[in-house]
mmCIF file of C-alpha atoms in Angstrom:
data_model
loop_
_atom_site.group_PDB
_atom_site.id
_atom_site.type_symbol
_atom_site.label_atom_id
_atom_site.label_comp_id
_atom_site.label_asym_id
_atom_site.label_seq_id
_atom_site.Cartn_x
_atom_site.Cartn_y
_atom_site.Cartn_z
ATOM 1 C CA MET A 263 7.040 41.669 10.103
ATOM 2 C CA LEU A 264 4.367 40.067 12.279
ATOM 3 C CA ASN A 265 3.149 36.709 10.943
ATOM 4 C CA THR A 266 0.425 34.271 11.903
ATOM 5 C CA PRO A 267 2.564 31.627 13.712
ATOM 6 C CA ILE A 268 4.207 34.316 15.824
ATOM 7 C CA THR A 269 0.811 35.818 16.635
ATOM 8 C CA ARG A 270 -0.487 32.435 17.760
ATOM 9 C CA SER A 271 2.602 31.808 19.887
ATOM 10 C CA LEU A 272 2.335 35.172 21.603
ATOM 11 C CA ALA A 273 -1.371 34.700 22.266
ATOM 12 C CA LEU A 274 -0.680 31.311 23.843
ATOM 13 C CA CYS A 275 2.006 32.803 26.069
ATOM 14 C CA LEU A 276 -0.314 35.617 27.122
ATOM 15 C CA ALA A 277 -2.862 33.028 28.156
ATOM 16 C CA THR A 278 -0.362 31.043 30.226
ATOM 17 C CA SER A 279 1.725 33.888 31.592
ATOM 18 C CA VAL A 280 -0.468 34.572 34.591
ATOM 19 C CA CYS A 281 -0.352 31.122 36.153
ATOM 20 C CA GLY A 282 2.484 31.725 38.591
ATOM 21 C CA VAL A 283 2.579 32.998 42.152
ATOM 22 C CA GLN A 284 4.971 35.816 42.880
ATOM 23 C CA THR A 285 7.082 37.022 45.778
ATOM 24 C CA ALA A 286 9.031 40.241 46.210
ATOM 25 C CA LEU A 287 12.720 39.949 45.309
ATOM 26 C CA ALA A 288 13.700 43.596 45.039
ATOM 27 C CA SER A 289 12.968 46.393 47.473
ATOM 28 C CA GLY A 290 9.362 46.514 48.592
ATOM 29 C CA PHE A 291 7.254 44.183 46.468
ATOM 30 C CA MET A 292 8.963 44.877 43.133
ATOM 31 C CA LEU A 293 10.130 42.170 40.719
ATOM 32 C CA PRO A 294 12.452 43.900 38.213
ATOM 33 C CA GLU A 295 13.626 40.683 36.533
ATOM 34 C CA SER A 296 12.303 40.840 32.952
ATOM 35 C CA SER A 297 14.695 38.706 30.873
ATOM 36 C CA THR A 298 17.229 35.953 31.396
ATOM 37 C CA ALA A 299 20.015 38.352 30.389
ATOM 38 C CA GLY A 300 18.735 40.718 33.074
ATOM 39 C CA ILE A 301 18.879 37.989 35.719
ATOM 40 C CA GLY A 302 22.522 37.247 34.919
ATOM 41 C CA LEU A 303 23.375 40.967 35.038
ATOM 42 C CA THR A 304 21.203 41.675 38.128
ATOM 43 C CA ASN A 305 19.107 44.011 35.956
ATOM 44 C CA ALA A 306 22.010 46.281 34.834
ATOM 45 C CA LEU A 307 20.776 46.417 31.247
ATOM 46 C CA VAL A 308 19.313 49.840 30.516
ATOM 47 C CA ALA A 309 22.289 51.111 28.440
ATOM 48 C CA ASN A 310 22.954 47.965 26.404
ATOM 49 C CA PRO A 311 22.421 48.347 22.621
ATOM 50 C CA GLU A 312 23.612 44.796 21.828
ATOM 51 C CA GLU A 313 21.581 42.352 23.937
ATOM 52 C CA ARG A 314 17.996 41.570 22.956
ATOM 53 C CA GLY A 315 17.383 40.901 26.624
ATOM 54 C CA ALA A 316 17.686 44.672 27.097
ATOM 55 C CA PHE A 317 14.399 45.326 25.238
ATOM 56 C CA ALA A 318 12.327 44.536 28.327
ATOM 57 C CA TYR A 319 14.375 47.016 30.396
ATOM 58 C CA ASN A 320 14.720 49.799 27.839
ATOM 59 C CA PRO A 321 12.584 49.495 24.668
ATOM 60 C CA ALA A 322 14.766 52.145 23.015
ATOM 61 C CA ALA A 323 17.377 49.378 22.581
ATOM 62 C CA MET A 324 15.182 47.915 19.818
ATOM 63 C CA GLY A 325 16.284 50.773 17.561
ATOM 64 C CA PHE A 326 19.796 49.293 17.325
ATOM 65 C CA HIS A 327 18.560 45.961 15.932
ATOM 66 C CA ASP A 328 17.493 45.593 12.298
ATOM 67 C CA ARG A 329 15.637 42.273 12.582
ATOM 68 C CA SER A 330 12.502 41.226 14.454
ATOM 69 C CA SER A 331 12.655 38.832 17.384
ATOM 70 C CA LEU A 332 10.546 36.980 19.917
ATOM 71 C CA ALA A 333 11.828 35.940 23.350
ATOM 72 C CA LEU A 334 9.909 33.413 25.439
ATOM 73 C CA GLY A 335 11.158 32.595 28.900
ATOM 74 C CA THR A 336 10.448 31.987 32.530
ATOM 75 C CA TYR A 337 12.285 32.004 35.804
ATOM 76 C CA PHE A 338 11.849 29.830 38.846
ATOM 77 C CA VAL A 339 11.984 31.389 42.295
ATOM 78 C CA GLY A 340 12.805 29.645 45.549
ATOM 79 C CA PRO A 341 12.209 32.195 48.353
ATOM 80 C CA ASN A 342 12.799 31.809 52.059
ATOM 81 C CA PHE A 343 11.248 34.185 54.623
ATOM 82 C CA SER A 344 11.590 33.637 58.374
ATOM 83 C CA VAL A 345 11.172 35.491 61.669
ATOM 84 C CA ASP A 346 12.273 34.855 65.235
ATOM 85 C CA THR A 347 9.823 36.226 67.817
ATOM 86 C CA THR A 348 9.117 35.563 71.488
ATOM 87 C CA SER A 349 7.176 32.477 70.405
ATOM 88 C CA GLY A 350 10.141 30.962 68.540
ATOM 89 C CA HIS A 351 11.314 30.542 64.940
ATOM 90 C CA HIS A 352 8.729 30.748 62.150
ATOM 91 C CA ASP A 353 9.030 30.266 58.383
ATOM 92 C CA SER A 354 6.602 31.841 55.951
ATOM 93 C CA ASP A 355 4.231 29.220 54.539
ATOM 94 C CA GLY A 356 4.463 30.333 50.882
ATOM 95 C CA ALA A 357 5.229 27.966 48.021
ATOM 96 C CA GLU A 358 8.766 26.556 47.897
ATOM 97 C CA TRP A 359 9.175 27.244 44.145
ATOM 98 C CA MET A 360 7.250 29.613 41.914
ATOM 99 C CA VAL A 361 7.166 30.368 38.185
ATOM 100 C CA VAL A 362 7.301 33.855 36.630
ATOM 101 C CA PRO A 363 6.838 34.510 32.868
ATOM 102 C CA MET A 364 9.048 36.686 30.628
ATOM 103 C CA ILE A 365 7.844 37.502 27.087
ATOM 104 C CA GLN A 366 9.174 40.151 24.703
ATOM 105 C CA GLY A 367 8.402 40.683 21.045
ATOM 106 C CA ALA A 368 10.228 43.237 18.864
ATOM 107 C CA PHE A 369 9.055 43.869 15.317
ATOM 108 C CA ALA A 370 11.016 45.898 12.753
ATOM 109 C CA LEU A 371 8.745 47.968 10.508
ATOM 110 C CA ASP A 372 11.343 49.933 8.510
ATOM 111 C CA ASP A 373 14.749 51.573 9.005
ATOM 112 C CA HIS A 374 13.477 53.799 11.815
ATOM 113 C CA TRP A 375 10.414 52.295 13.500
ATOM 114 C CA ARG A 376 10.120 49.302 15.834
ATOM 115 C CA LEU A 377 7.091 48.010 17.709
ATOM 116 C CA GLY A 378 7.428 46.032 20.915
ATOM 117 C CA LEU A 379 5.118 44.014 23.122
ATOM 118 C CA GLY A 380 6.195 42.709 26.507
ATOM 119 C CA VAL A 381 4.589 40.670 29.259
ATOM 120 C CA SER A 382 6.185 40.711 32.705
ATOM 121 C CA VAL A 383 5.321 40.607 36.400
ATOM 122 C CA PRO A 384 6.914 43.779 37.835
ATOM 123 C CA PHE A 385 5.203 43.585 41.238
ATOM 124 C CA GLY A 386 4.149 40.739 43.484
ATOM 125 C CA LEU A 387 4.298 39.380 46.990
ATOM 126 C CA GLU A 388 3.102 36.481 49.074
ATOM 127 C CA THR A 389 3.582 36.157 52.824
ATOM 128 C CA ARG A 390 1.745 33.674 55.006
ATOM 129 C CA TRP A 391 2.757 33.684 58.641
ATOM 130 C CA SER A 392 1.250 30.928 60.770
ATOM 131 C CA ASP A 393 -1.041 31.844 63.652
ATOM 132 C CA GLY A 394 1.161 32.138 66.724
ATOM 133 C CA ALA A 395 4.137 33.725 64.972
ATOM 134 C CA PHE A 396 3.217 37.113 66.436
ATOM 135 C CA PRO A 397 1.682 36.542 69.910
ATOM 136 C CA ALA A 398 0.020 39.976 70.186
ATOM 137 C CA VAL A 399 -2.238 39.226 67.194
ATOM 138 C CA SER A 400 -2.677 35.491 67.672
ATOM 139 C CA GLY A 401 -5.389 33.551 69.466
ATOM 140 C CA THR A 402 -8.583 35.233 70.753
ATOM 141 C CA ARG A 403 -9.778 38.054 72.974
ATOM 142 C CA THR A 404 -12.991 38.490 74.969
ATOM 143 C CA LEU A 405 -15.665 40.987 73.927
ATOM 144 C CA GLY A 406 -19.084 41.053 75.610
ATOM 145 C CA GLY A 407 -18.519 37.602 77.026
ATOM 146 C CA PHE A 408 -17.642 36.158 73.615
ATOM 147 C CA SER A 409 -14.251 34.876 72.450
ATOM 148 C CA ILE A 410 -13.275 36.611 69.206
ATOM 149 C CA PRO A 411 -10.303 35.456 67.088
ATOM 150 C CA LEU A 412 -7.779 38.209 66.522
ATOM 151 C CA GLY A 413 -7.428 36.928 62.995
ATOM 152 C CA HIS A 414 -3.661 37.128 62.584
ATOM 153 C CA PRO A 415 -3.806 39.723 59.759
ATOM 154 C CA LEU A 416 -0.512 38.887 58.132
ATOM 155 C CA THR A 417 -1.481 36.839 55.095
ATOM 156 C CA SER A 418 -0.993 38.859 51.908
ATOM 157 C CA LYS A 419 -0.908 37.990 48.234
ATOM 158 C CA VAL A 420 -0.721 40.305 45.232
ATOM 159 C CA GLU A 421 0.179 39.438 41.625
ATOM 160 C CA VAL A 422 0.505 42.274 39.092
ATOM 161 C CA VAL A 423 0.940 41.458 35.390
ATOM 162 C CA ASP A 424 2.150 44.190 33.005
ATOM 163 C CA LEU A 425 1.228 44.118 29.309
ATOM 164 C CA SER A 426 3.420 46.786 27.709
ATOM 165 C CA PRO A 427 3.095 47.788 24.031
ATOM 166 C CA THR A 428 5.848 50.209 22.961
ATOM 167 C CA ALA A 429 7.012 52.120 19.901
ATOM 168 C CA THR A 430 10.679 52.936 19.195
ATOM 169 C CA TYR A 431 12.059 55.454 16.720
ATOM 170 C CA ARG A 432 15.735 55.576 15.764
ATOM 171 C CA LEU A 433 16.549 59.221 15.105
ATOM 172 C CA SER A 434 20.105 58.548 13.922
ATOM 173 C CA ASP A 435 22.795 55.897 13.973
ATOM 174 C CA ASP A 436 23.566 56.918 17.552
ATOM 175 C CA LEU A 437 20.218 57.793 19.170
ATOM 176 C CA SER A 438 16.986 55.861 19.738
ATOM 177 C CA LEU A 439 13.848 56.911 21.650
ATOM 178 C CA SER A 440 10.834 54.926 22.845
ATOM 179 C CA ALA A 441 7.400 55.458 24.385
ATOM 180 C CA GLY A 442 4.777 53.010 25.560
ATOM 181 C CA ILE A 443 2.009 52.228 28.001
ATOM 182 C CA ASP A 444 1.914 49.852 30.965
ATOM 183 C CA ILE A 445 -1.392 48.020 31.261
ATOM 184 C CA TYR A 446 -1.434 46.532 34.745
ATOM 185 C CA TRP A 447 -3.666 43.683 35.847
ATOM 186 C CA ALA A 448 -3.770 42.676 39.480
ATOM 187 C CA ARG A 449 -4.796 39.115 38.786
ATOM 188 C CA GLN A 450 -5.073 38.174 42.442
ATOM 189 C CA ALA A 451 -5.194 40.253 45.590
ATOM 190 C CA LYS A 452 -5.807 38.852 49.042
ATOM 191 C CA LEU A 453 -5.253 40.906 52.176
ATOM 192 C CA ASP A 454 -6.047 39.860 55.744
ATOM 193 C CA SER A 455 -6.860 42.257 58.566
ATOM 194 C CA THR A 456 -7.862 41.679 62.178
ATOM 195 C CA LEU A 457 -11.492 41.975 61.034
ATOM 196 C CA GLY A 458 -11.552 39.921 57.850
ATOM 197 C CA THR A 459 -10.198 39.188 54.392
ATOM 198 C CA LEU A 460 -10.403 41.123 51.126
ATOM 199 C CA SER A 461 -10.191 39.087 47.913
ATOM 200 C CA GLY A 462 -10.418 40.677 44.475
ATOM 201 C CA ASP A 463 -8.704 41.890 41.319
ATOM 202 C CA GLY A 464 -8.398 45.079 39.266
ATOM 203 C CA HIS A 465 -6.598 47.126 36.630
ATOM 204 C CA GLY A 466 -4.493 50.247 36.237
ATOM 205 C CA LEU A 467 -2.656 52.213 33.577
ATOM 206 C CA GLY A 468 0.733 53.925 33.354
ATOM 207 C CA PHE A 469 3.256 54.981 30.726
ATOM 208 C CA ASN A 470 6.967 54.518 30.028
ATOM 209 C CA LEU A 471 9.645 56.500 28.177
ATOM 210 C CA GLY A 472 13.125 55.382 27.125
ATOM 211 C CA ALA A 473 16.264 56.686 25.437
ATOM 212 C CA LEU A 474 19.547 55.086 24.376
ATOM 213 C CA TYR A 475 22.573 56.896 22.944
ATOM 214 C CA ARG A 476 25.767 55.240 21.658
ATOM 215 C CA GLN A 477 29.021 56.976 20.804
ATOM 216 C CA GLY A 478 32.068 54.833 20.121
ATOM 217 C CA ALA A 479 32.739 52.473 23.019
ATOM 218 C CA TRP A 480 30.293 54.346 25.294
ATOM 219 C CA SER A 481 26.531 54.048 25.503
ATOM 220 C CA VAL A 482 24.130 55.672 27.960
ATOM 221 C CA GLY A 483 20.498 54.849 28.575
ATOM 222 C CA ALA A 484 17.504 55.945 30.610
ATOM 223 C CA VAL A 485 14.000 54.568 31.128
ATOM 224 C CA PHE A 486 11.092 55.876 33.207
ATOM 225 C CA HIS A 487 7.893 54.124 34.257
ATOM 226 C CA SER A 488 5.173 56.327 35.711
ATOM 227 C CA SER A 489 3.332 55.584 38.914
ATOM 228 C CA ALA A 490 -0.088 53.969 38.546
ATOM 229 C CA THR A 491 -3.132 53.282 40.680
ATOM 230 C CA LEU A 492 -4.790 49.880 40.488
ATOM 231 C CA GLU A 493 -8.485 49.948 41.324
ATOM 232 C CA LEU A 494 -9.136 46.606 42.996
ATOM 233 C CA GLU A 495 -12.667 45.379 43.573
ATOM 234 C CA GLY A 496 -13.765 42.292 45.442
ATOM 235 C CA ASP A 497 -15.462 40.928 48.537
ATOM 236 C CA PHE A 498 -14.710 41.489 52.197
ATOM 237 C CA THR A 499 -15.441 38.467 54.397
ATOM 238 C CA PRO A 500 -15.472 38.934 58.197
ATOM 239 C CA LYS A 501 -13.462 36.459 60.227
ATOM 240 C CA SER A 502 -15.713 36.582 63.283
ATOM 241 C CA SER A 503 -19.400 35.626 63.264
ATOM 242 C CA VAL A 504 -19.567 37.121 66.767
ATOM 243 C CA LEU A 505 -18.761 40.624 65.462
ATOM 244 C CA VAL A 506 -21.402 40.159 62.775
ATOM 245 C CA GLY A 507 -23.941 39.123 65.407
ATOM 246 C CA LEU A 508 -23.069 42.141 67.575
ATOM 247 C CA GLY A 509 -23.587 44.451 64.622
ATOM 248 C CA ARG A 510 -19.918 45.491 64.436
ATOM 249 C CA LEU A 511 -19.552 44.118 60.886
ATOM 250 C CA ALA A 512 -21.748 43.266 57.946
ATOM 251 C CA ARG A 513 -21.922 39.557 57.145
ATOM 252 C CA GLY A 514 -20.187 40.183 53.835
ATOM 253 C CA GLN A 515 -19.934 43.111 51.483
ATOM 254 C CA SER A 516 -18.384 44.354 48.282
ATOM 255 C CA ALA A 517 -15.210 46.313 48.909
ATOM 256 C CA GLU A 518 -12.571 48.213 46.992
ATOM 257 C CA LEU A 519 -8.915 49.149 47.375
ATOM 258 C CA ASP A 520 -6.785 51.637 45.440
ATOM 259 C CA LEU A 521 -3.285 50.124 45.284
ATOM 260 C CA SER A 522 -0.606 52.658 44.310
ATOM 261 C CA LEU A 523 2.378 51.360 42.336
ATOM 262 C CA PRO A 524 5.606 53.413 42.492
ATOM 263 C CA TRP A 525 7.267 55.226 39.621
ATOM 264 C CA ARG A 526 10.625 53.827 38.470
ATOM 265 C CA LEU A 527 13.636 55.559 36.925
ATOM 266 C CA GLN A 528 16.798 53.754 35.777
ATOM 267 C CA LEU A 529 19.917 55.453 34.397
ATOM 268 C CA GLY A 530 22.922 53.593 33.042
ATOM 269 C CA ALA A 531 26.279 53.905 31.323
ATOM 270 C CA ARG A 532 28.086 51.100 29.475
ATOM 271 C CA TYR A 533 31.665 50.882 28.191
ATOM 272 C CA ALA A 534 32.902 48.263 25.712
ATOM 273 C CA PHE A 535 36.622 47.673 26.309
ATOM 274 C CA ASP A 536 36.802 45.631 23.102
ATOM 275 C CA GLU A 537 34.595 43.332 21.044
ATOM 276 C CA ARG A 538 34.488 40.804 23.880
ATOM 277 C CA LEU A 539 34.273 42.658 27.210
ATOM 278 C CA ALA A 540 31.786 45.334 28.257
ATOM 279 C CA VAL A 541 30.792 46.711 31.677
ATOM 280 C CA GLU A 542 27.656 48.637 32.676
ATOM 281 C CA PHE A 543 26.805 50.607 35.815
ATOM 282 C CA ASP A 544 23.192 51.624 36.550
ATOM 283 C CA ILE A 545 21.362 53.545 39.237
ATOM 284 C CA SER A 546 17.679 52.821 39.793
ATOM 285 C CA ARG A 547 15.343 55.065 41.765
ATOM 286 C CA THR A 548 11.955 53.740 42.917
ATOM 287 C CA GLY A 549 9.251 56.155 44.073
ATOM 288 C CA TRP A 550 7.968 54.174 47.039
ATOM 289 C CA SER A 551 6.595 57.397 48.554
ATOM 290 C CA ALA A 552 3.603 56.857 46.219
ATOM 291 C CA PHE A 553 2.796 53.690 48.187
ATOM 292 C CA ASN A 554 1.176 55.650 51.005
ATOM 293 C CA ASP A 555 -1.390 53.320 52.545
ATOM 294 C CA ILE A 556 -3.605 50.293 52.054
ATOM 295 C CA LYS A 557 -7.203 51.377 52.695
ATOM 296 C CA VAL A 558 -10.122 49.030 52.137
ATOM 297 C CA THR A 559 -13.566 50.655 51.900
ATOM 298 C CA GLY A 560 -17.063 49.277 51.435
ATOM 299 C CA ARG A 561 -18.302 50.015 47.919
ATOM 300 C CA HIS A 562 -21.918 50.736 48.857
ATOM 301 C CA ALA A 563 -21.768 52.101 52.397
ATOM 302 C CA ASP A 564 -18.521 53.965 51.583
ATOM 303 C CA THR A 565 -17.149 53.093 55.026
ATOM 304 C CA VAL A 566 -13.492 52.443 55.835
ATOM 305 C CA ILE A 567 -13.077 48.790 56.780
ATOM 306 C CA PHE A 568 -9.377 48.828 57.596
ATOM 307 C CA VAL A 569 -6.241 50.873 56.914
ATOM 308 C CA ASP A 570 -2.543 49.951 56.868
ATOM 309 C CA GLN A 571 -0.334 53.049 56.885
ATOM 310 C CA ASN A 572 2.921 52.706 54.901
ATOM 311 C CA ASP A 573 4.617 56.093 54.319
ATOM 312 C CA TRP A 574 7.680 54.577 52.670
ATOM 313 C CA ASP A 575 10.600 56.581 51.289
ATOM 314 C CA ASP A 576 11.963 56.588 47.747
ATOM 315 C CA ALA A 577 14.918 54.202 47.445
ATOM 316 C CA ASN A 578 17.927 53.520 45.197
ATOM 317 C CA ALA A 579 19.521 50.407 43.742
ATOM 318 C CA TYR A 580 23.115 50.354 42.432
ATOM 319 C CA ARG A 581 23.742 47.811 39.674
ATOM 320 C CA LEU A 582 26.958 46.565 38.062
ATOM 321 C CA GLY A 583 27.025 44.088 35.186
ATOM 322 C CA ALA A 584 29.667 42.715 32.809
ATOM 323 C CA THR A 585 29.430 40.630 29.636
ATOM 324 C CA TYR A 586 32.221 38.609 28.044
ATOM 325 C CA ARG A 587 32.031 36.848 24.657
ATOM 326 C CA LEU A 588 33.980 33.604 24.629
ATOM 327 C CA ASP A 589 33.439 33.262 20.866
ATOM 328 C CA ASP A 590 30.944 34.238 18.189
ATOM 329 C CA ARG A 591 28.294 31.961 19.662
ATOM 330 C CA THR A 592 28.784 32.111 23.440
ATOM 331 C CA ARG A 593 28.337 34.980 25.890
ATOM 332 C CA LEU A 594 28.917 34.984 29.661
ATOM 333 C CA SER A 595 27.564 37.545 32.109
ATOM 334 C CA VAL A 596 27.996 38.444 35.759
ATOM 335 C CA GLY A 597 26.236 41.022 37.903
ATOM 336 C CA TYR A 598 25.972 42.539 41.364
ATOM 337 C CA THR A 599 23.363 44.902 42.841
ATOM 338 C CA TYR A 600 22.964 46.620 46.194
ATOM 339 C CA ASP A 601 19.255 47.370 46.613
ATOM 340 C CA GLU A 602 18.055 49.739 49.336
ATOM 341 C CA THR A 603 14.727 49.446 51.139
ATOM 342 C CA GLY A 604 12.254 52.302 51.354
ATOM 343 C CA GLN A 605 10.596 50.854 54.458
ATOM 344 C CA GLY A 606 11.490 52.596 57.721
ATOM 345 C CA ASP A 607 10.801 51.434 61.271
ATOM 346 C CA ASP A 608 7.850 53.784 61.831
ATOM 347 C CA HIS A 609 5.644 51.841 59.412
ATOM 348 C CA PHE A 610 7.361 48.457 59.216
ATOM 349 C CA SER A 611 5.009 45.777 57.884
ATOM 350 C CA ALA A 612 5.271 42.002 58.128
ATOM 351 C CA ARG A 613 3.253 41.855 54.894
ATOM 352 C CA VAL A 614 6.476 43.018 53.196
ATOM 353 C CA PRO A 615 9.317 42.368 55.679
ATOM 354 C CA ASP A 616 11.776 44.444 53.681
ATOM 355 C CA ASN A 617 15.423 45.390 54.160
ATOM 356 C CA ASP A 618 18.497 46.308 52.098
ATOM 357 C CA ARG A 619 19.675 43.380 50.015
ATOM 358 C CA HIS A 620 22.511 42.044 47.836
ATOM 359 C CA LEU A 621 21.910 40.438 44.423
ATOM 360 C CA PHE A 622 24.475 38.218 42.656
ATOM 361 C CA GLY A 623 23.967 36.970 39.102
ATOM 362 C CA LEU A 624 25.554 34.652 36.518
ATOM 363 C CA GLY A 625 24.393 34.087 32.943
ATOM 364 C CA LEU A 626 25.154 32.083 29.802
ATOM 365 C CA ALA A 627 23.830 32.611 26.260
ATOM 366 C CA ARG A 628 24.488 30.238 23.358
ATOM 367 C CA SER A 629 23.592 30.702 19.688
ATOM 368 C CA LEU A 630 22.141 27.545 18.120
ATOM 369 C CA GLY A 631 22.107 28.816 14.550
ATOM 370 C CA ASN A 632 19.266 29.830 12.209
ATOM 371 C CA GLY A 633 18.470 32.861 14.387
ATOM 372 C CA LEU A 634 17.791 30.724 17.463
ATOM 373 C CA SER A 635 19.554 31.115 20.804
ATOM 374 C CA LEU A 636 19.160 29.705 24.295
ATOM 375 C CA GLU A 637 19.901 31.614 27.505
ATOM 376 C CA ALA A 638 20.191 30.515 31.125
ATOM 377 C CA ALA A 639 20.938 32.504 34.282
ATOM 378 C CA TYR A 640 21.105 32.203 38.050
ATOM 379 C CA MET A 641 20.646 34.852 40.736
ATOM 380 C CA TYR A 642 21.063 34.705 44.494
ATOM 381 C CA VAL A 643 19.309 37.326 46.617
ATOM 382 C CA ARG A 644 20.298 37.904 50.208
ATOM 383 C CA ALA A 645 18.597 40.503 52.383
ATOM 384 C CA LEU A 646 20.317 41.882 55.451
ATOM 385 C CA ASP A 647 18.824 40.496 58.657
ATOM 386 C CA ARG A 648 16.455 43.000 60.243
ATOM 387 C CA ASP A 649 16.149 43.132 64.031
ATOM 388 C CA TYR A 650 12.901 45.052 64.411
ATOM 389 C CA ARG A 651 11.635 46.097 67.860
ATOM 390 C CA GLY A 652 8.695 48.371 67.068
ATOM 391 C CA SER A 653 8.398 52.146 67.285
ATOM 392 C CA ARG A 654 5.113 52.210 69.258
ATOM 393 C CA ASN A 655 3.117 49.921 71.540
ATOM 394 C CA TYR A 656 0.326 47.981 69.886
ATOM 395 C CA ARG A 657 -3.166 48.789 71.242
ATOM 396 C CA GLY A 658 -5.227 47.509 68.352
ATOM 397 C CA GLY A 659 -5.849 49.065 64.946
ATOM 398 C CA ASP A 660 -2.976 49.533 62.503
ATOM 399 C CA LEU A 661 -0.248 46.957 63.074
ATOM 400 C CA ASN A 662 2.431 48.627 60.959
ATOM 401 C CA GLY A 663 5.292 50.007 63.013
ATOM 402 C CA SER A 664 4.026 48.473 66.250
ATOM 403 C CA THR A 665 5.666 46.226 68.839
ATOM 404 C CA ALA A 666 3.277 43.427 67.798
ATOM 405 C CA LEU A 667 5.613 42.754 64.862
ATOM 406 C CA SER A 668 8.860 42.746 66.855
ATOM 407 C CA GLY A 669 11.283 40.073 65.740
ATOM 408 C CA GLU A 670 14.387 39.264 63.743
ATOM 409 C CA TYR A 671 13.560 38.833 60.048
ATOM 410 C CA SER A 672 15.599 36.973 57.424
ATOM 411 C CA MET A 673 15.148 36.478 53.676
ATOM 412 C CA ASP A 674 17.025 34.949 50.789
ATOM 413 C CA ALA A 675 16.032 33.536 47.405
ATOM 414 C CA HIS A 676 17.346 31.566 44.440
ATOM 415 C CA LEU A 677 16.326 32.371 40.835
ATOM 416 C CA ILE A 678 16.872 30.189 37.772
ATOM 417 C CA GLY A 679 16.002 31.728 34.395
ATOM 418 C CA LEU A 680 15.580 30.016 31.008
ATOM 419 C CA GLU A 681 14.754 31.759 27.724
ATOM 420 C CA VAL A 682 14.566 30.980 24.026
ATOM 421 C CA VAL A 683 15.098 33.832 21.529
ATOM 422 C CA LYS A 684 14.178 33.622 17.862
ATOM 423 C CA VAL A 685 15.390 36.277 15.385
ATOM 424 C CA PHE A 686 13.562 36.420 12.056
#
């Protein structure tokens, strides 16, 4: 049952869990990594009734564990984004290393019911291209005899924290079901356009459903997270005092943005060859078609300030993970994922320079006794190079899909996860 020290620990972690800066490591701007076990298995963990690291991926897994637990962890991300354009080679100016929290509590109420509470960062991105990286939107242009900076509208930052309370009910020895809500908080949002910068924050709400069935050596699982709309509110600051003086823009105004998060569905099957070796294969489907556009409007005048059209497609990820128990106290894991992008050429965006990518993971878990265990994992992410040439000529307005963003894009990243799990 829940006790006062655990409550204080969880409250402290909630307070400190939003201090990191995020970058996209899966397709689009999604960050599916939610536990150290998941990092080692490249997120192939939806059909696993044995690992407590599976709770964050499929809360229905809590039904197969009789004792309560609290997992506190973090992972460190070292991303590298670069582009080669006509002006040379350019690296994104984001932080070299970033910190992402992972928290999951599971509390056994009786033989059937479990309550869970998780904190994760399922979505995030940060790209900061230096002025000059894309010549068509760098420098200034002349309007009415005045030189106006083009603004280089390719600095973007979004951090989305998910607080997810869930309830799990074990119907039988073989079947467990779960339901919960996803309370999203966009702690920081900063989007540049050719006209100015929007800075703000906001909230949104979604739901999740999970199921896990085990029969002999086989287990199958499924989890669904609904789409959600985050209503961001903040201030829009023009980049050019000249445009303000000419009456083209207000000096500053309150603005809002509805940011659509995609739905997510993950299906998996796991087979335990014996007490030591088990293998799981998952398919994930992400509803990126919900991420239609980025439209910033003035809150009072109700005018459209700028629009980025996205029109992405839904995309799949194929995940394979294996666990091997060396002894009663030590578990090894390995994983591989091929993750498809939903971003086509017609609306390519340098805010999220996405492409298909490979994920490779390794993990180690060690029991320390007295219900305490320590887990560590490493993941390497490598996106396929993308030679983008633009599907239309840029004549101002929406940059996405235009020749202004032509270049050869590269991305890779290193992840190191650490987690402490206490069973009580």
